[in-house]
Coordinates of C-alpha atoms in Angstrom, one line a residue:
X1 CA 93.6 83.7 116.6
X2 CA 95.5 82.5 113.8
X3 CA 93.7 85.3 111.6
X4 CA 93.6 87.8 114.1
X5 CA 97.4 87.5 114.4
X6 CA 98.1 87.2 110.3
X7 CA 95.4 90.4 110.3
X8 CA 97.9 92.5 112.7
X9 CA 100.9 91.6 110.7
X10 CA 98.9 92.2 107.3
X11 CA 98.5 96.1 108.9
X12 CA 102.2 96.4 109.9
X13 CA 101.0 96.8 113.7
X14 CA 102.5 94.9 116.2
X15 CA 101.5 91.0 116.6
X16 CA 104.1 89.0 118.6
X17 CA 101.8 88.7 121.6
X18 CA 99.3 87.6 119.6
X19 CA 101.1 84.9 117.1
X20 CA 103.5 83.5 120.7
X21 CA 99.0 83.0 121.7
X22 CA 98.4 81.1 119.2
X23 CA 101.6 78.9 118.3
X24 CA 101.1 77.6 122.4
X25 CA 97.2 77.2 122.5
X26 CA 97.3 75.7 118.6
X27 CA 99.9 72.9 119.6
X28 CA 98.6 72.2 122.8
X29 CA 95.5 71.5 122.3
X30 CA 96.8 69.1 119.3
X31 CA 98.7 67.2 121.7
X32 CA 95.8 66.9 124.3
X33 CA 93.6 65.8 121.5
X34 CA 96.0 62.9 120.1
X35 CA 97.2 62.3 123.4
X36 CA 93.5 61.7 124.2
X37 CA 93.2 59.4 121.2
X38 CA 96.5 57.2 122.5
X39 CA 95.0 56.7 125.5
X40 CA 91.6 54.9 124.2
X41 CA 93.6 52.7 121.8
X42 CA 95.9 51.4 125.0
X43 CA 98.8 50.1 124.5
X44 CA 98.3 49.0 120.9
X45 CA 99.0 53.5 120.9
X46 CA 102.2 52.6 121.1
X47 CA 102.6 50.8 118.5
X48 CA 104.9 51.8 115.7
X49 CA 103.0 52.4 112.6
X50 CA 99.9 52.8 113.6
X51 CA 98.1 56.3 112.9
X52 CA 97.7 57.4 116.3
X53 CA 101.0 57.4 116.8
X54 CA 102.0 59.0 114.5
X55 CA 99.6 61.8 115.1
X56 CA 101.5 61.5 118.3
X57 CA 105.0 62.6 117.7
X58 CA 103.9 65.0 115.0
X59 CA 102.0 66.7 117.4
X60 CA 104.5 66.9 120.1
X61 CA 107.2 68.2 118.1
X62 CA 105.0 71.8 117.6
X63 CA 105.3 72.7 121.1
X64 CA 108.7 72.6 121.0
X65 CA 110.4 73.3 117.2
X66 CA 109.7 77.3 116.6
X67 CA 110.1 78.5 119.6
X68 CA 109.0 75.8 123.3
X69 CA 105.8 76.4 124.4
X70 CA 107.2 77.8 127.6
X71 CA 108.8 80.8 125.5
X72 CA 105.7 81.7 124.0
X73 CA 104.2 82.1 127.8
X74 CA 107.3 84.3 128.3
X75 CA 106.7 86.3 125.5
X76 CA 103.3 87.1 126.2
X77 CA 104.1 87.4 129.9
X78 CA 106.5 89.9 129.0
X79 CA 103.6 92.0 127.0
X80 CA 100.4 91.6 129.6
X81 CA 102.9 92.6 132.5
X82 CA 104.5 95.8 130.2
X83 CA 100.4 96.7 130.1
X84 CA 99.6 96.8 134.2
X85 CA 99.6 100.1 136.0
X86 CA 100.5 100.3 139.9
X87 CA 98.9 97.2 141.7
X88 CA 97.5 96.9 144.6
X89 CA 100.5 96.6 147.3
X90 CA 101.4 99.9 145.9
X91 CA 104.2 98.5 143.2
X92 CA 104.9 100.3 140.3
X93 CA 104.9 98.6 136.6
X94 CA 105.3 101.0 133.7
X95 CA 102.9 100.3 130.8
X96 CA 104.9 100.2 127.2
X97 CA 105.2 102.8 126.0
X98 CA 103.7 104.5 122.5
X99 CA 106.6 103.6 120.0
X100 CA 107.9 106.6 118.1
X101 CA 107.1 106.9 115.0
X102 CA 109.9 105.5 112.4
X103 CA 110.0 108.0 110.4
X104 CA 110.6 110.6 114.0
X105 CA 108.5 113.3 114.5
X106 CA 106.5 115.1 111.7
X107 CA 103.9 117.6 110.7
X108 CA 102.0 114.8 110.0
X109 CA 99.6 117.9 107.7
X110 CA 97.0 115.6 105.2
X111 CA 95.0 117.8 103.1
X112 CA 91.3 117.2 103.4
X113 CA 89.7 120.5 102.6
X114 CA 87.8 120.8 98.7
X115 CA 88.1 118.6 96.2
X116 CA 91.1 117.3 94.8
X117 CA 92.3 119.5 92.2
X118 CA 92.3 122.0 95.7
X119 CA 94.0 119.5 98.0
X120 CA 97.5 119.5 95.8
X121 CA 97.2 123.1 95.3
X122 CA 97.8 123.1 98.9
X123 CA 100.4 120.6 98.7
X124 CA 102.2 122.1 96.2
X125 CA 102.1 125.4 97.9
X126 CA 103.4 123.5 101.3
X127 CA 106.1 122.1 99.6
X128 CA 107.3 125.4 98.1
X129 CA 106.8 127.4 101.4
X130 CA 109.3 124.8 102.2
X131 CA 111.5 125.8 99.9
X132 CA 111.4 123.4 97.3
X133 CA 112.5 125.1 93.5
X134 CA 110.5 121.9 90.7
X135 CA 112.4 125.1 88.4
X136 CA 115.0 121.9 88.2
X137 CA 115.8 118.1 88.5
X138 CA 117.4 115.4 88.4
X139 CA 118.0 112.7 86.3
X140 CA 115.0 109.5 86.9
X141 CA 117.7 107.0 86.6
X142 CA 119.9 108.8 89.5
X143 CA 120.7 106.1 92.3
X144 CA 118.2 106.2 95.4
X145 CA 121.2 107.0 98.0
X146 CA 122.3 110.1 95.4
X147 CA 119.5 111.7 94.8
X148 CA 117.5 114.5 96.2
X149 CA 114.4 113.8 95.2
X150 CA 112.5 111.1 94.2
X151 CA 108.5 109.9 93.3
X152 CA 108.1 105.9 94.5
X153 CA 105.7 103.2 93.7
X154 CA 103.8 101.0 96.1
X155 CA 101.6 98.0 95.4
X156 CA 98.3 100.7 95.7
X157 CA 99.1 101.4 91.9
X158 CA 97.6 98.9 91.1
X159 CA 98.5 98.0 87.3
X160 CA 101.6 97.9 85.7
X161 CA 100.3 100.7 83.3
X162 CA 99.7 102.9 86.5
X163 CA 103.4 103.5 86.4
X164 CA 103.1 106.2 83.1
X165 CA 101.8 108.4 85.8
X166 CA 104.0 107.7 88.4
X167 CA 107.0 108.6 86.1
X168 CA 104.8 111.6 84.4
X169 CA 104.9 112.5 88.0
X170 CA 109.1 112.0 88.6
X171 CA 109.5 114.1 85.3
X172 CA 107.6 117.0 86.3
X173 CA 109.1 116.6 90.0
X174 CA 112.2 116.2 88.1
X175 CA 112.2 113.6 90.7
X176 CA 114.3 110.4 90.3
X177 CA 111.8 107.1 90.0
X178 CA 111.5 104.3 93.1
X179 CA 109.7 102.2 94.6
X180 CA 108.7 99.6 97.6
X181 CA 110.2 96.8 97.6
X182 CA 106.8 94.2 96.5
X183 CA 106.7 96.6 93.2
X184 CA 110.4 95.6 92.1
X185 CA 110.9 92.5 93.7
X186 CA 106.9 90.6 93.4
X187 CA 105.4 92.6 90.7
X188 CA 108.9 93.5 88.3
X189 CA 107.4 97.0 87.7
X190 CA 111.5 98.0 88.3
X191 CA 114.3 96.8 88.5
X192 CA 115.5 96.2 92.0
X193 CA 118.2 98.1 92.4
X194 CA 115.1 101.1 92.4
X195 CA 113.0 100.1 95.5
X196 CA 113.7 102.3 98.6
X197 CA 113.7 100.9 102.4
X198 CA 116.3 99.1 105.1
X199 CA 117.3 95.7 102.8
X200 CA 117.3 98.6 99.5
X201 CA 118.8 101.9 99.0
X202 CA 118.2 104.2 101.5
X203 CA 116.6 107.4 100.6
X204 CA 118.7 110.4 102.3
X205 CA 117.6 113.4 100.2
X206 CA 115.2 116.6 100.3
X207 CA 112.2 115.2 98.8
X208 CA 110.0 111.3 99.4
X209 CA 106.6 111.3 98.1
X210 CA 105.1 107.7 98.3
X211 CA 102.4 107.1 95.8
X212 CA 100.1 104.1 96.9
X213 CA 102.9 103.0 99.2
X214 CA 101.5 101.8 102.8
X215 CA 104.4 102.1 105.2
X216 CA 105.9 99.0 106.2
X217 CA 108.2 99.4 108.7
X218 CA 111.3 98.4 106.3
X219 CA 110.5 100.9 103.6
X220 CA 110.2 103.4 106.7
X221 CA 114.1 103.0 107.9
X222 CA 115.0 103.6 104.0
X223 CA 113.3 107.3 104.4
X224 CA 113.5 108.0 107.9
X225 CA 116.2 110.8 107.2
X226 CA 114.6 112.7 103.9
X227 CA 113.9 116.1 105.2
X228 CA 110.8 116.0 103.1
X229 CA 107.8 113.3 103.0
X230 CA 104.9 113.2 101.2
X231 CA 102.3 110.5 101.5
X232 CA 99.0 109.8 98.4
X233 CA 96.7 106.5 99.2
X234 CA 93.5 105.8 99.3
X235 CA 93.5 104.3 102.6
X236 CA 93.5 106.7 105.6
X237 CA 94.6 104.5 107.9
X238 CA 97.9 103.6 105.8
X239 CA 100.6 103.9 108.5
X240 CA 102.7 106.3 105.2
X241 CA 100.1 108.4 107.1
X242 CA 101.6 109.0 110.8
X243 CA 105.3 108.6 109.3
X244 CA 105.1 112.0 106.4
X245 CA 105.1 115.4 106.6
X246 CA 101.8 116.0 104.2
X247 CA 99.4 113.8 103.1
X248 CA 96.6 113.2 100.4
X249 CA 94.2 110.8 100.8
X250 CA 92.7 109.8 97.7
X251 CA 93.0 107.9 94.4
X252 CA 96.3 107.9 93.2
X253 CA 95.1 107.7 89.9
X254 CA 93.2 110.3 90.2
X255 CA 96.1 113.2 92.0
X256 CA 99.1 112.0 90.1
X257 CA 98.5 113.6 86.5
X258 CA 96.7 116.8 88.9
X259 CA 100.1 117.0 91.1
X260 CA 101.8 116.2 88.1
X261 CA 100.8 119.5 86.0
X262 CA 100.7 121.8 89.3
X263 CA 104.2 120.2 89.2
X264 CA 105.1 120.8 85.2
X265 CA 107.7 124.3 85.6
X266 CA 108.3 122.7 81.7
X267 CA 112.3 122.0 80.9
X268 CA 114.3 121.3 84.0
X269 CA 117.5 123.2 84.8
X270 CA 120.4 120.9 85.8
X271 CA 119.7 120.7 89.5
X272 CA 123.1 121.5 91.5
X273 CA 124.5 119.9 94.3
X274 CA 122.7 119.3 97.0
X275 CA 122.4 120.8 99.9
X276 CA 120.0 119.3 102.7
X277 CA 117.0 120.7 104.3
X278 CA 115.7 121.2 107.3
X279 CA 113.4 119.2 108.5
X280 CA 109.6 121.4 108.1
X281 CA 109.0 122.2 111.9
X282 CA 105.0 121.0 113.1
X283 CA 103.1 124.4 114.1
X284 CA 102.3 124.6 117.6
X285 CA 98.5 124.4 118.6
X286 CA 97.1 127.5 120.2
X287 CA 96.5 126.9 123.9
X288 CA 92.6 126.3 124.8
X289 CA 93.1 124.9 128.9
X290 CA 95.2 123.7 131.9
X291 CA 97.4 121.4 130.7
X292 CA 97.8 118.8 133.7
X293 CA 101.3 116.2 134.5
X294 CA 100.7 113.2 135.2
X295 CA 102.2 112.4 139.4
X296 CA 103.8 108.6 138.6
X297 CA 105.6 109.4 135.4
X298 CA 105.4 112.8 133.9
X299 CA 104.1 112.9 131.1
X300 CA 101.8 116.3 130.4
X301 CA 98.2 116.3 128.8
X302 CA 98.1 118.6 126.2
X303 CA 94.5 119.9 125.5
X304 CA 95.1 121.0 121.6
X305 CA 96.9 117.8 120.6
X306 CA 93.9 115.2 123.2
X307 CA 94.9 111.3 122.6
X308 CA 95.1 109.2 119.7
X309 CA 95.9 106.0 121.3
X310 CA 93.1 106.5 123.8
X311 CA 90.9 108.3 121.6
X312 CA 90.3 111.6 123.1
X313 CA 89.8 113.6 120.4
X314 CA 92.2 117.2 119.7
X315 CA 90.0 120.5 121.6
X316 CA 89.3 117.3 124.9
X317 CA 89.6 119.5 127.8
X318 CA 91.5 117.7 130.8
X319 CA 88.0 118.4 133.3
X320 CA 86.0 116.7 129.9
X321 CA 88.1 113.8 130.4
X322 CA 86.1 110.4 131.0
X323 CA 86.3 108.9 134.7
X324 CA 87.6 105.8 133.3
X325 CA 90.9 107.6 131.4
X326 CA 93.8 106.6 132.5
X327 CA 97.7 108.2 131.8
X328 CA 98.5 106.3 128.3
X329 CA 102.3 106.5 129.5
X330 CA 102.1 104.7 132.9
X331 CA 97.8 103.5 133.4
X332 CA 98.0 106.2 136.7
X333 CA 94.4 107.3 136.9
X334 CA 92.7 110.8 136.2
X335 CA 92.9 112.2 139.4
X336 CA 96.6 111.3 139.9
X337 CA 97.2 114.5 137.5
X338 CA 98.6 117.6 138.6
X339 CA 98.0 121.0 137.3
X340 CA 100.7 122.7 135.5

């Protein structure tokens, strides 16, 4: 239980219920075991100075501090009840709704076609089409809150020598340099005033290029107002890819030099005062079939999008959904949907 909760936290996934389960169960069992030991010792088990007496007191306090076990049960129950659909008596309990991406609705366009050079070319073309001008630039030491564009380094860049790749990309893009909190605070690759996040400097400019950043929630909250977010990471499951406009899944040691070369336009002209750009609009997929609406909560199933959380691939028609599939919002059965 403890390792499971720790793994969820490491992946920046919700872990509230799992951590409550681990704390409650471990402390309950510790108390149960020491209570049995005390019973075996009989009256002498209560004598001060006995190991079993100390062990019992140490176990008992674990059921009280850091959230009593009664509170842990409330936490667990609140998660479970929130996942229930309609009860047999017809009473409806809504499932917890899928949280929106921390950075809001993004394009989430991941370039996968061709080799790394082709992916970089497609990314640069998309950025220029959106209106980003790489013939101008700002000093690399521009304060993060004032920067129009930032190239930021995460732990995924590896050794400190790879910061040269980040600096080269920042120079080619005419951007300031930033980082995630661990890079500045733990690795000390950059000063603390360069890290971006909810507890650090907030970026509200036009272009944020995240290099080797996985996407911890506190970091994402610091860039949620960016007009365009670009993610480069070798881990295709990193949360940053669900919170970006454009992304490339690949090794930063390979991608960054290619991107720097593609953006290098020679000597940069001083950038004019920043004009906030609108976010790129997400393309609407072409309709491929009828849409169906849940009679319980109004959720609309769109075949072109599928149901990511339910492992339903985009392009799956409603008629092709498994019989056991339920509404991702309120857990209504498939037969409770009506054609829109």
